[in-house]
Every structure is written in structure tokens, then in C-alpha cells.
Amino acid sequence: MRIGITFDLRREYLNAGYSKEETAEFDEPETIEALEEALHAFGYETVRIGNIKNLVRRLAEGQRWDLVFNIAEGLHGLSREAQVPALLDAYAIPYTFSDPLVLSLALHKAAAKRIIRDMGISTPQFKVFQRGDVIEVCEFGFPMFVKPVAEGSSKGIGRHSAVQTQEELQTACSLLLANFDQPVLVEQYLPGREFTVGIAGSGNEARALGVMEILLSEADWAEGYSYQTKINYLEKVKYRLVTGELREQCAAVALQVWRGLGCRDGGRIDLKLNAEGIPSFLEVNPLAGLNPHYSDLPILCQLNGIGYQELIRMIVDSALKKIESGVAL
């Protein structure tokens, strides 16, 4: 089987003048090398396609693949993660991970939360502010948490995000509206423990790979699980597997979210305990990072005794099942 790999190589964008934060979600060479090594280990032939512009050129040249392993995040627009899958759909080429609808929905955190709320799953109350809006106190009151509505890798999260006063809310919203070309999401702040749940598979075959707690030092608590914190994760973050009843509660909520949104093959659901100790939905990551060393999903798997190659095998196997069942597109 010939598997193409679509990705956004970070250094190409850095060389083009984009900032480190703008390119935070993009891939390092070691990620592509690790993916290829895993796919080769299972006997697959691989072709490095690269970003969407390379994909367009190759498709126009008539190139095709049996499957595309897609980790391209895209650069522009609120549906940027959906662009590669949408193009592959147009050419009837199967691919790993979720379809364009799910990827667009998941990237827009407020849109995803509206659906999750309608499903009866706990999620913090929220409000969205756009440029030109009057930044006013939300009905759920302080404290609140402020972040861009459609960013990954915790971009835009920092010490400004947890706000206690109207002045802090105004400052945080103004900062993010000025620095990110998108609305801001203001959420009710949840005081409890924070988790990410790894998932492999699709539909009723989806299963939780583990529940991992994110533990920040007291000195870094105000910074939150931000982009800067993730860069320095070895010094600032501890990861711990959750067991027992809490593990089962978190896994059940995550799988309900995963299946309800129609996510496929593999990814993560981020949860936090609310004031009543109930796991509450924060974000869904259907295109989770796959760096073998610092991405949350491989770290979670490693803690749970699941090797990197085994994780990639589970993702590919799930995608192949979709092809076999005729629902790949």
C-alpha cells in the first residue's frame, strides 16, 4: 500500500518569515521521520507530499495514493484544518483522521461547545466577543478564562487568560483581538483538575487509550497550560495517568464527545473538573500533535505502555476499516 503524508513543515514557514508562535502547530522533521519509520515498519510505502500547495500540484500532475496520512494544520482561515481533507474528498482519496466538517467544527471552540452543550455534556458557560463589540461582564461572572476561539497548541493562552476583574477582561480581550485575526472565547473559569483523554478508533469501535492529568507547578499555575508552558514542558509540566472511577468518568465523557461529533481514527479530548467535580468538556483535538517526544497524545500512550508505532498502527487500521466498509469519504 502506498501512503502519502500531508504535513506543514515548520521550518519552511519560519524561513518564509512567519513567527515561532504562528508556526507552533506545524511539524518538525523528526515528526515526519517518526511517522515514516512507523509506516515502513508495517510494510507501507510512503510518499512525502507536504503542505496543501504541494498536494494541489501533485494532484494536478495526476499523482494518487491508496491512503493519505494527513497531519496538515493549514495556515489561513477558520476552516484551515479542513482544507486538505476537503481536497482529498474531491478526488475520492481516503485519508486518516476526521472529515472537513468535524475538523472545522472542532477548531471553532465556541461552535463545538454549542453542540456539546446540546448533547447534555457539561461544558463551561461562555461568550464570544468580536472586534467592535463592547467587552462587558458575562452573566456567569468572574473568574473567567479568555483565549482565541480557533487556535491550537494553546496559542494565545498565558498569564492574561485568567481574569478576575472587568479591567483584566478588557485587557485580555483587547490583546487577543489585536494579535489574532479571530474572535475571542470567554469561558466560565473552572477550578478543578485538568485532563486530556487519548482516543483511537471511530464510532462504536472508538476506545479511550488513557486519561492523563496535566500538573503545573505552583509557579507556573498562573501561566496555565500555555504555548510557552508546553515549549518548556520538561521543567514546567508533570503528566500523570488517572486510574479508578475518575478515569472511567473522564473516558466516558470523552467517548460521548468523540462519537457525538463524529471524530475518526485518533485524537484527544481535553476536560476539566467543574466546581461539583464533574468532568467538563473544554476542547476536542481530532488532529492531535504526533511528535514522538513532546506531543500530548504520544506522551499519554507512552505512560500507558503504548509505543509510538503501535499508536500509528491503530490510526491507520481505523482508517483502513473505513475504506473496507465503504465509509472512507
CSV table of N, CA, C and O in Angstrom, one decimal, residues 51-160:
chain,number,residue,atom,x,y,z
A,51,ASN,N,2.7,20.3,2.2
A,51,ASN,CA,1.5,21.1,2.5
A,51,ASN,C,0.5,21.1,1.4
A,51,ASN,O,0.7,20.5,0.4
A,52,ILE,N,-0.6,21.9,1.6
A,52,ILE,CA,-1.7,21.8,0.6
A,52,ILE,C,-1.3,22.3,-0.7
A,52,ILE,O,-1.8,21.8,-1.8
A,53,LYS,N,-0.3,23.2,-0.8
A,53,LYS,CA,0.1,23.7,-2.2
A,53,LYS,C,0.8,22.6,-2.9
A,53,LYS,O,0.6,22.4,-4.1
A,54,ASN,N,1.6,21.8,-2.2
A,54,ASN,CA,2.3,20.7,-2.8
A,54,ASN,C,1.2,19.6,-3.2
A,54,ASN,O,1.4,18.9,-4.3
A,55,LEU,N,0.2,19.5,-2.4
A,55,LEU,CA,-0.8,18.5,-2.7
A,55,LEU,C,-1.6,18.9,-3.9
A,55,LEU,O,-1.8,18.0,-4.8
A,56,VAL,N,-1.9,20.2,-4.1
A,56,VAL,CA,-2.6,20.7,-5.3
A,56,VAL,C,-1.7,20.4,-6.5
A,56,VAL,O,-2.2,19.9,-7.5
A,57,ARG,N,-0.4,20.7,-6.4
A,57,ARG,CA,0.4,20.5,-7.6
A,57,ARG,C,0.5,19.0,-7.9
A,57,ARG,O,0.4,18.6,-9.1
A,58,ARG,N,0.7,18.1,-7.0
A,58,ARG,CA,0.8,16.7,-7.2
A,58,ARG,C,-0.5,16.1,-7.8
A,58,ARG,O,-0.5,15.3,-8.7
A,59,LEU,N,-1.6,16.6,-7.3
A,59,LEU,CA,-2.9,16.1,-7.8
A,59,LEU,C,-3.1,16.5,-9.3
A,59,LEU,O,-3.5,15.8,-10.1
A,60,ALA,N,-2.7,17.8,-9.5
A,60,ALA,CA,-2.8,18.3,-10.9
A,60,ALA,C,-1.9,17.5,-11.9
A,60,ALA,O,-2.2,17.3,-13.1
A,61,GLU,N,-0.8,16.9,-11.3
A,61,GLU,CA,0.1,16.1,-12.1
A,61,GLU,C,-0.4,14.7,-12.3
A,61,GLU,O,0.2,13.9,-13.0
A,62,GLY,N,-1.5,14.4,-11.6
A,62,GLY,CA,-2.1,13.1,-11.8
A,62,GLY,C,-1.6,12.1,-10.7
A,62,GLY,O,-2.0,10.9,-10.8
A,63,GLN,N,-0.9,12.5,-9.7
A,63,GLN,CA,-0.4,11.6,-8.7
A,63,GLN,C,-1.6,11.2,-7.8
A,63,GLN,O,-2.4,12.0,-7.4
A,64,ARG,N,-1.6,9.9,-7.3
A,64,ARG,CA,-2.6,9.4,-6.4
A,64,ARG,C,-2.0,8.5,-5.4
A,64,ARG,O,-0.9,7.9,-5.6
A,65,TRP,N,-2.7,8.3,-4.3
A,65,TRP,CA,-2.2,7.4,-3.2
A,65,TRP,C,-3.3,6.5,-2.7
A,65,TRP,O,-4.5,6.9,-2.8
A,66,ASP,N,-3.0,5.4,-2.2
A,66,ASP,CA,-4.0,4.5,-1.6
A,66,ASP,C,-4.7,5.1,-0.4
A,66,ASP,O,-5.9,4.8,-0.1
A,67,LEU,N,-3.9,5.8,0.4
A,67,LEU,CA,-4.3,6.5,1.6
A,67,LEU,C,-3.4,7.7,1.8
A,67,LEU,O,-2.2,7.6,1.5
A,68,VAL,N,-4.0,8.7,2.4
A,68,VAL,CA,-3.1,9.9,2.8
A,68,VAL,C,-3.2,10.0,4.3
A,68,VAL,O,-4.3,10.0,4.9
A,69,PHE,N,-2.0,10.0,4.9
A,69,PHE,CA,-1.9,10.2,6.4
A,69,PHE,C,-1.8,11.7,6.6
A,69,PHE,O,-0.7,12.3,6.3
A,70,ASN,N,-2.9,12.3,7.0
A,70,ASN,CA,-3.0,13.8,7.0
A,70,ASN,C,-2.7,14.4,8.4
A,70,ASN,O,-3.5,14.1,9.3
A,71,ILE,N,-1.7,15.2,8.5
A,71,ILE,CA,-1.4,15.9,9.7
A,71,ILE,C,-1.3,17.4,9.4
A,71,ILE,O,-0.7,18.2,10.2
A,72,ALA,N,-1.7,17.8,8.2
A,72,ALA,CA,-1.5,19.2,7.8
A,72,ALA,C,-2.5,20.1,8.5
A,72,ALA,O,-3.7,19.8,8.5
A,73,GLU,N,-2.0,21.1,9.2
A,73,GLU,CA,-2.9,22.0,10.0
A,73,GLU,C,-3.5,23.2,9.2
A,73,GLU,O,-4.5,23.7,9.6
A,74,GLY,N,-2.8,23.6,8.1
A,74,GLY,CA,-3.2,24.7,7.3
A,74,GLY,C,-2.8,26.0,8.0
A,74,GLY,O,-2.4,26.1,9.1
A,75,LEU,N,-2.9,27.1,7.2
A,75,LEU,CA,-2.4,28.4,7.7
A,75,LEU,C,-3.4,29.5,7.8
A,75,LEU,O,-3.4,30.2,8.7
A,76,HIS,N,-4.4,29.5,6.8
A,76,HIS,CA,-5.3,30.6,6.8
A,76,HIS,C,-6.8,30.2,7.0
A,76,HIS,O,-7.2,29.2,6.4
A,77,GLY,N,-7.5,31.0,7.8
A,77,GLY,CA,-8.9,30.8,7.9
A,77,GLY,C,-9.4,29.9,9.0
A,77,GLY,O,-8.6,29.1,9.5
A,78,LEU,N,-10.7,30.0,9.4
A,78,LEU,CA,-11.2,29.2,10.5
A,78,LEU,C,-11.4,27.8,10.1
A,78,LEU,O,-11.6,26.9,10.9
A,79,SER,N,-11.4,27.5,8.8
A,79,SER,CA,-11.5,26.1,8.3
A,79,SER,C,-10.2,25.5,7.8
A,79,SER,O,-10.2,24.6,7.0
A,80,ARG,N,-9.1,26.1,8.2
A,80,ARG,CA,-7.8,25.7,7.7
A,80,ARG,C,-7.4,24.3,7.8
A,80,ARG,O,-6.8,23.7,7.0
A,81,GLU,N,-7.9,23.6,9.0
A,81,GLU,CA,-7.6,22.2,9.2
A,81,GLU,C,-8.4,21.3,8.2
A,81,GLU,O,-8.0,20.2,8.0
A,82,ALA,N,-9.5,21.9,7.7
A,82,ALA,CA,-10.3,21.1,6.8
A,82,ALA,C,-9.9,21.1,5.3
A,82,ALA,O,-10.5,20.4,4.5
A,83,GLN,N,-9.0,22.0,5.0
A,83,GLN,CA,-8.7,22.2,3.6
A,83,GLN,C,-8.1,21.0,2.9
A,83,GLN,O,-8.5,20.6,1.8
A,84,VAL,N,-7.1,20.3,3.5
A,84,VAL,CA,-6.6,19.1,2.9
A,84,VAL,C,-7.6,18.0,2.8
A,84,VAL,O,-7.8,17.4,1.7
A,85,PRO,N,-8.3,17.7,3.8
A,85,PRO,CA,-9.4,16.6,3.7
A,85,PRO,C,-10.4,17.0,2.7
A,85,PRO,O,-10.9,16.1,1.9
A,86,ALA,N,-10.8,18.2,2.6
A,86,ALA,CA,-11.8,18.6,1.6
A,86,ALA,C,-11.3,18.4,0.2
A,86,ALA,O,-12.0,17.9,-0.7
A,87,LEU,N,-10.0,18.7,0.0
A,87,LEU,CA,-9.4,18.5,-1.4
A,87,LEU,C,-9.3,17.0,-1.7
A,87,LEU,O,-9.6,16.6,-2.8
A,88,LEU,N,-9.0,16.2,-0.7
A,88,LEU,CA,-8.9,14.8,-0.9
A,88,LEU,C,-10.2,14.2,-1.2
A,88,LEU,O,-10.4,13.2,-2.0
A,89,ASP,N,-11.3,14.7,-0.5
A,89,ASP,CA,-12.6,14.2,-0.7
A,89,ASP,C,-13.0,14.5,-2.2
A,89,ASP,O,-13.6,13.6,-2.8
A,90,ALA,N,-12.6,15.6,-2.7
A,90,ALA,CA,-12.9,16.0,-4.1
A,90,ALA,C,-12.3,15.0,-5.1
A,90,ALA,O,-12.9,14.8,-6.2
A,91,TYR,N,-11.2,14.4,-4.7
A,91,TYR,CA,-10.5,13.5,-5.6
A,91,TYR,C,-10.8,12.0,-5.2
A,91,TYR,O,-10.2,11.1,-5.7
A,92,ALA,N,-11.7,11.8,-4.2
A,92,ALA,CA,-12.1,10.5,-3.7
A,92,ALA,C,-10.8,9.7,-3.3
A,92,ALA,O,-10.7,8.5,-3.5
A,93,ILE,N,-9.9,10.4,-2.6
A,93,ILE,CA,-8.8,9.7,-2.0
A,93,ILE,C,-9.0,9.6,-0.5
A,93,ILE,O,-9.1,10.6,0.2
A,94,PRO,N,-8.9,8.4,0.1
A,94,PRO,CA,-9.2,8.2,1.5
A,94,PRO,C,-8.0,8.8,2.3
A,94,PRO,O,-6.9,8.8,1.9
A,95,TYR,N,-8.3,9.2,3.6
A,95,TYR,CA,-7.3,9.8,4.4
A,95,TYR,C,-7.5,9.4,5.9
A,95,TYR,O,-8.6,9.0,6.2
A,96,THR,N,-6.5,9.6,6.7
A,96,THR,CA,-6.6,9.4,8.1
A,96,THR,C,-7.3,10.6,8.8
A,96,THR,O,-7.3,11.7,8.3
A,97,PHE,N,-7.9,10.3,9.9
A,97,PHE,CA,-8.5,11.3,10.8
A,97,PHE,C,-9.8,11.8,10.2
A,97,PHE,O,-10.3,11.3,9.3
A,98,SER,N,-10.3,12.9,10.9
A,98,SER,CA,-11.7,13.3,10.7
A,98,SER,C,-11.9,14.0,9.3
A,98,SER,O,-11.0,14.5,8.7
A,99,ASP,N,-13.2,14.1,9.0
A,99,ASP,CA,-13.5,14.8,7.7
A,99,ASP,C,-13.6,16.3,7.9
A,99,ASP,O,-13.4,16.8,9.0
A,100,PRO,N,-13.7,17.1,6.8
A,100,PRO,CA,-13.7,18.5,6.9
A,100,PRO,C,-14.7,19.1,7.8
A,100,PRO,O,-14.4,20.1,8.5
A,101,LEU,N,-15.9,18.6,7.9
A,101,LEU,CA,-16.9,19.1,8.8
A,101,LEU,C,-16.5,19.1,10.2
A,101,LEU,O,-16.6,20.0,10.9
A,102,VAL,N,-16.0,17.9,10.6
A,102,VAL,CA,-15.6,17.7,12.0
A,102,VAL,C,-14.4,18.6,12.3
A,102,VAL,O,-14.3,19.3,13.4
A,103,LEU,N,-13.4,18.7,11.4
A,103,LEU,CA,-12.2,19.5,11.7
A,103,LEU,C,-12.5,21.0,11.8
A,103,LEU,O,-11.9,21.7,12.6
A,104,SER,N,-13.4,21.4,10.9
A,104,SER,CA,-13.8,22.9,11.0
A,104,SER,C,-14.6,23.1,12.3
A,104,SER,O,-14.3,24.1,13.0
A,105,LEU,N,-15.5,22.3,12.7
A,105,LEU,CA,-16.2,22.4,13.9
A,105,LEU,C,-15.3,22.4,15.1
A,105,LEU,O,-15.5,23.2,16.0
A,106,ALA,N,-14.4,21.5,15.1
A,106,ALA,CA,-13.6,21.3,16.3
A,106,ALA,C,-12.6,22.5,16.5
A,106,ALA,O,-12.3,22.9,17.6
A,107,LEU,N,-12.2,23.1,15.4
A,107,LEU,CA,-11.2,24.2,15.5
A,107,LEU,C,-12.0,25.4,16.1
A,107,LEU,O,-11.4,26.2,16.9
A,108,HIS,N,-13.2,25.6,15.8
A,108,HIS,CA,-14.0,26.7,16.3
A,108,HIS,C,-14.6,26.3,17.7
A,108,HIS,O,-15.6,25.6,17.7
A,109,LYS,N,-13.9,26.6,18.7
A,109,LYS,CA,-14.2,26.1,20.1
A,109,LYS,C,-15.6,26.5,20.5
A,109,LYS,O,-16.3,25.6,21.2
A,110,ALA,N,-16.1,27.6,20.2
A,110,ALA,CA,-17.5,28.0,20.6
A,110,ALA,C,-18.5,27.2,19.8
A,110,ALA,O,-19.5,26.7,20.4
A,111,ALA,N,-18.3,27.0,18.5
A,111,ALA,CA,-19.3,26.2,17.8
A,111,ALA,C,-19.3,24.7,18.3
A,111,ALA,O,-20.4,24.1,18.5
A,112,ALA,N,-18.1,24.2,18.6
A,112,ALA,CA,-18.1,22.8,19.2
A,112,ALA,C,-18.8,22.8,20.6
A,112,ALA,O,-19.6,21.8,20.8
A,113,LYS,N,-18.6,23.8,21.4
A,113,LYS,CA,-19.2,23.8,22.7
A,113,LYS,C,-20.7,23.9,22.6
A,113,LYS,O,-21.4,23.3,23.5
A,114,ARG,N,-21.2,24.6,21.6
A,114,ARG,CA,-22.7,24.7,21.5
A,114,ARG,C,-23.3,23.3,21.2
A,114,ARG,O,-24.3,23.0,21.8
A,115,ILE,N,-22.6,22.5,20.4
A,115,ILE,CA,-23.1,21.2,20.1
A,115,ILE,C,-23.0,20.3,21.3
A,115,ILE,O,-23.9,19.5,21.7
A,116,ILE,N,-21.8,20.4,22.0
A,116,ILE,CA,-21.6,19.6,23.2
A,116,ILE,C,-22.6,19.9,24.2
A,116,ILE,O,-23.2,19.0,24.9
A,117,ARG,N,-23.0,21.2,24.4
A,117,ARG,CA,-24.0,21.6,25.4
A,117,ARG,C,-25.3,21.0,25.0
A,117,ARG,O,-26.1,20.6,25.9
A,118,ASP,N,-25.6,21.0,23.7
A,118,ASP,CA,-26.9,20.5,23.3
A,118,ASP,C,-27.0,19.0,23.5
A,118,ASP,O,-28.1,18.4,23.6
A,119,MET,N,-25.8,18.3,23.6
A,119,MET,CA,-25.8,16.9,23.8
A,119,MET,C,-26.0,16.6,25.3
A,119,MET,O,-26.0,15.4,25.7
A,120,GLY,N,-26.0,17.6,26.1
A,120,GLY,CA,-26.2,17.4,27.6
A,120,GLY,C,-24.9,17.2,28.3
A,120,GLY,O,-25.0,16.7,29.5
A,121,ILE,N,-23.8,17.5,27.7
A,121,ILE,CA,-22.5,17.2,28.3
A,121,ILE,C,-22.1,18.6,29.0
A,121,ILE,O,-22.2,19.6,28.4
A,122,SER,N,-21.5,18.4,30.2
A,122,SER,CA,-21.1,19.6,30.9
A,122,SER,C,-20.0,20.3,30.2
A,122,SER,O,-19.0,19.7,29.7
A,123,THR,N,-20.1,21.7,30.0
A,123,THR,CA,-19.0,22.5,29.5
A,123,THR,C,-19.2,23.9,30.1
A,123,THR,O,-20.3,24.3,30.4
A,124,PRO,N,-18.1,24.6,30.3
A,124,PRO,CA,-18.2,25.9,31.0
A,124,PRO,C,-19.0,26.8,30.1
A,124,PRO,O,-19.0,26.8,28.9
A,125,GLN,N,-19.8,27.7,30.8
A,125,GLN,CA,-20.6,28.7,30.2
A,125,GLN,C,-19.6,29.6,29.4
A,125,GLN,O,-18.4,29.8,29.8
A,126,PHE,N,-20.1,30.3,28.4
A,126,PHE,CA,-19.1,31.0,27.6
A,126,PHE,C,-19.8,32.1,26.8
A,126,PHE,O,-21.1,32.1,26.7
A,127,LYS,N,-19.0,33.0,26.3
A,127,LYS,CA,-19.5,34.1,25.4
A,127,LYS,C,-18.3,34.4,24.4
A,127,LYS,O,-17.2,34.3,24.7
A,128,VAL,N,-18.7,34.8,23.2
A,128,VAL,CA,-17.7,35.2,22.2
A,128,VAL,C,-17.8,36.7,21.9
A,128,VAL,O,-18.9,37.2,21.8
A,129,PHE,N,-16.6,37.3,21.9
A,129,PHE,CA,-16.5,38.7,21.6
A,129,PHE,C,-15.7,38.9,20.3
A,129,PHE,O,-14.7,38.2,20.0
A,130,GLN,N,-16.2,39.8,19.4
A,130,GLN,CA,-15.5,40.1,18.2
A,130,GLN,C,-15.0,41.6,18.2
A,130,GLN,O,-15.4,42.3,19.1
A,131,ARG,N,-14.2,41.9,17.2
A,131,ARG,CA,-13.8,43.3,17.1
A,131,ARG,C,-15.0,44.2,17.0
A,131,ARG,O,-15.9,43.9,16.2
A,132,GLY,N,-14.9,45.3,17.8
A,132,GLY,CA,-16.0,46.2,17.7
A,132,GLY,C,-17.1,46.0,18.8
A,132,GLY,O,-17.9,46.9,19.0
A,133,ASP,N,-17.1,44.8,19.4
A,133,ASP,CA,-18.0,44.5,20.5
A,133,ASP,C,-17.7,45.3,21.7
A,133,ASP,O,-16.5,45.6,22.0
A,134,VAL,N,-18.7,45.6,22.5
A,134,VAL,CA,-18.4,46.2,23.8
A,134,VAL,C,-18.1,45.0,24.8
A,134,VAL,O,-18.9,44.0,24.9
A,135,ILE,N,-16.9,45.0,25.4
A,135,ILE,CA,-16.5,43.9,26.3
A,135,ILE,C,-17.1,44.1,27.6
A,135,ILE,O,-16.8,45.0,28.4
A,136,GLU,N,-18.1,43.4,27.9
A,136,GLU,CA,-18.9,43.5,29.1
A,136,GLU,C,-18.8,42.3,30.0
A,136,GLU,O,-18.5,41.2,29.5
A,137,VAL,N,-19.1,42.4,31.2
A,137,VAL,CA,-19.1,41.3,32.1
A,137,VAL,C,-20.1,40.2,31.7
A,137,VAL,O,-21.3,40.6,31.4
A,138,CYS,N,-19.7,39.0,31.6
A,138,CYS,CA,-20.7,37.9,31.2
A,138,CYS,C,-21.6,37.5,32.4
A,138,CYS,O,-21.2,37.7,33.6
A,139,GLU,N,-22.7,37.0,32.1
A,139,GLU,CA,-23.7,36.6,33.1
A,139,GLU,C,-23.2,35.6,34.1
A,139,GLU,O,-23.7,35.6,35.3
A,140,PHE,N,-22.2,34.8,33.7
A,140,PHE,CA,-21.7,33.8,34.7
A,140,PHE,C,-20.7,34.4,35.6
A,140,PHE,O,-20.2,33.7,36.6
A,141,GLY,N,-20.2,35.6,35.5
A,141,GLY,CA,-19.4,36.3,36.4
A,141,GLY,C,-18.0,35.8,36.5
A,141,GLY,O,-17.5,34.8,35.9
A,142,PHE,N,-17.2,36.5,37.3
A,142,PHE,CA,-15.8,36.2,37.5
A,142,PHE,C,-15.6,35.0,38.5
A,142,PHE,O,-16.4,34.8,39.3
A,143,PRO,N,-14.4,34.3,38.3
A,143,PRO,CA,-13.4,34.4,37.4
A,143,PRO,C,-13.7,33.9,36.0
A,143,PRO,O,-14.6,33.0,35.9
A,144,MET,N,-13.0,34.3,35.0
A,144,MET,CA,-13.3,33.9,33.6
A,144,MET,C,-11.9,33.5,33.0
A,144,MET,O,-10.9,33.8,33.5
A,145,PHE,N,-12.0,32.8,31.8
A,145,PHE,CA,-10.8,32.4,31.1
A,145,PHE,C,-10.9,32.9,29.7
A,145,PHE,O,-12.0,32.6,29.0
A,146,VAL,N,-9.9,33.5,29.2
A,146,VAL,CA,-10.0,34.2,27.8
A,146,VAL,C,-9.0,33.5,26.9
A,146,VAL,O,-7.8,33.4,27.3
A,147,LYS,N,-9.4,33.2,25.7
A,147,LYS,CA,-8.5,32.6,24.7
A,147,LYS,C,-9.0,32.8,23.3
A,147,LYS,O,-10.2,33.1,23.1
A,148,PRO,N,-8.2,32.7,22.3
A,148,PRO,CA,-8.7,32.8,20.9
A,148,PRO,C,-9.7,31.7,20.6
A,148,PRO,O,-9.6,30.6,21.2
A,149,VAL,N,-10.7,32.0,19.8
A,149,VAL,CA,-11.7,31.0,19.6
A,149,VAL,C,-11.3,29.8,18.7
A,149,VAL,O,-11.9,28.8,18.7
A,150,ALA,N,-10.2,30.0,17.9
A,150,ALA,CA,-9.9,29.0,16.9
A,150,ALA,C,-8.4,28.8,16.8
A,150,ALA,O,-7.8,29.0,15.7
A,151,GLU,N,-7.7,28.5,17.9
A,151,GLU,CA,-6.3,28.2,17.8
A,151,GLU,C,-5.9,26.9,18.5
A,151,GLU,O,-6.7,26.4,19.4
A,152,GLY,N,-4.8,26.3,18.1
A,152,GLY,CA,-4.4,25.0,18.7
A,152,GLY,C,-3.1,25.3,19.4
A,152,GLY,O,-2.5,26.4,19.4
A,153,SER,N,-2.5,24.2,20.0
A,153,SER,CA,-1.2,24.3,20.7
A,153,SER,C,-1.2,25.4,21.8
A,153,SER,O,-0.2,25.9,22.1
A,154,SER,N,-2.4,25.7,22.3
A,154,SER,CA,-2.5,26.7,23.4
A,154,SER,C,-2.1,28.1,23.0
A,154,SER,O,-1.7,28.9,23.9
A,155,LYS,N,-2.0,28.4,21.8
A,155,LYS,CA,-1.6,29.7,21.3
A,155,LYS,C,-2.6,30.7,21.9
A,155,LYS,O,-3.8,30.5,21.8
A,156,GLY,N,-2.1,31.8,22.4
A,156,GLY,CA,-2.9,32.9,22.9
A,156,GLY,C,-3.3,32.8,24.3
A,156,GLY,O,-3.9,33.6,24.9
A,157,ILE,N,-2.9,31.6,24.9
A,157,ILE,CA,-3.1,31.4,26.4
A,157,ILE,C,-1.9,31.9,27.2
A,157,ILE,O,-0.8,31.6,26.8
A,158,GLY,N,-2.1,32.5,28.3
A,158,GLY,CA,-1.0,33.0,29.1
A,158,GLY,C,-1.5,33.6,30.4
A,158,GLY,O,-2.6,33.3,30.8
A,159,ARG,N,-0.6,34.3,31.1
A,159,ARG,CA,-1.0,34.9,32.4
A,159,ARG,C,-2.2,35.9,32.3
A,159,ARG,O,-2.8,36.1,33.3
A,160,HIS,N,-2.4,36.4,31.1
A,160,HIS,CA,-3.5,37.3,30.9
A,160,HIS,C,-4.9,36.6,30.8
A,160,HIS,O,-5.9,37.2,30.9
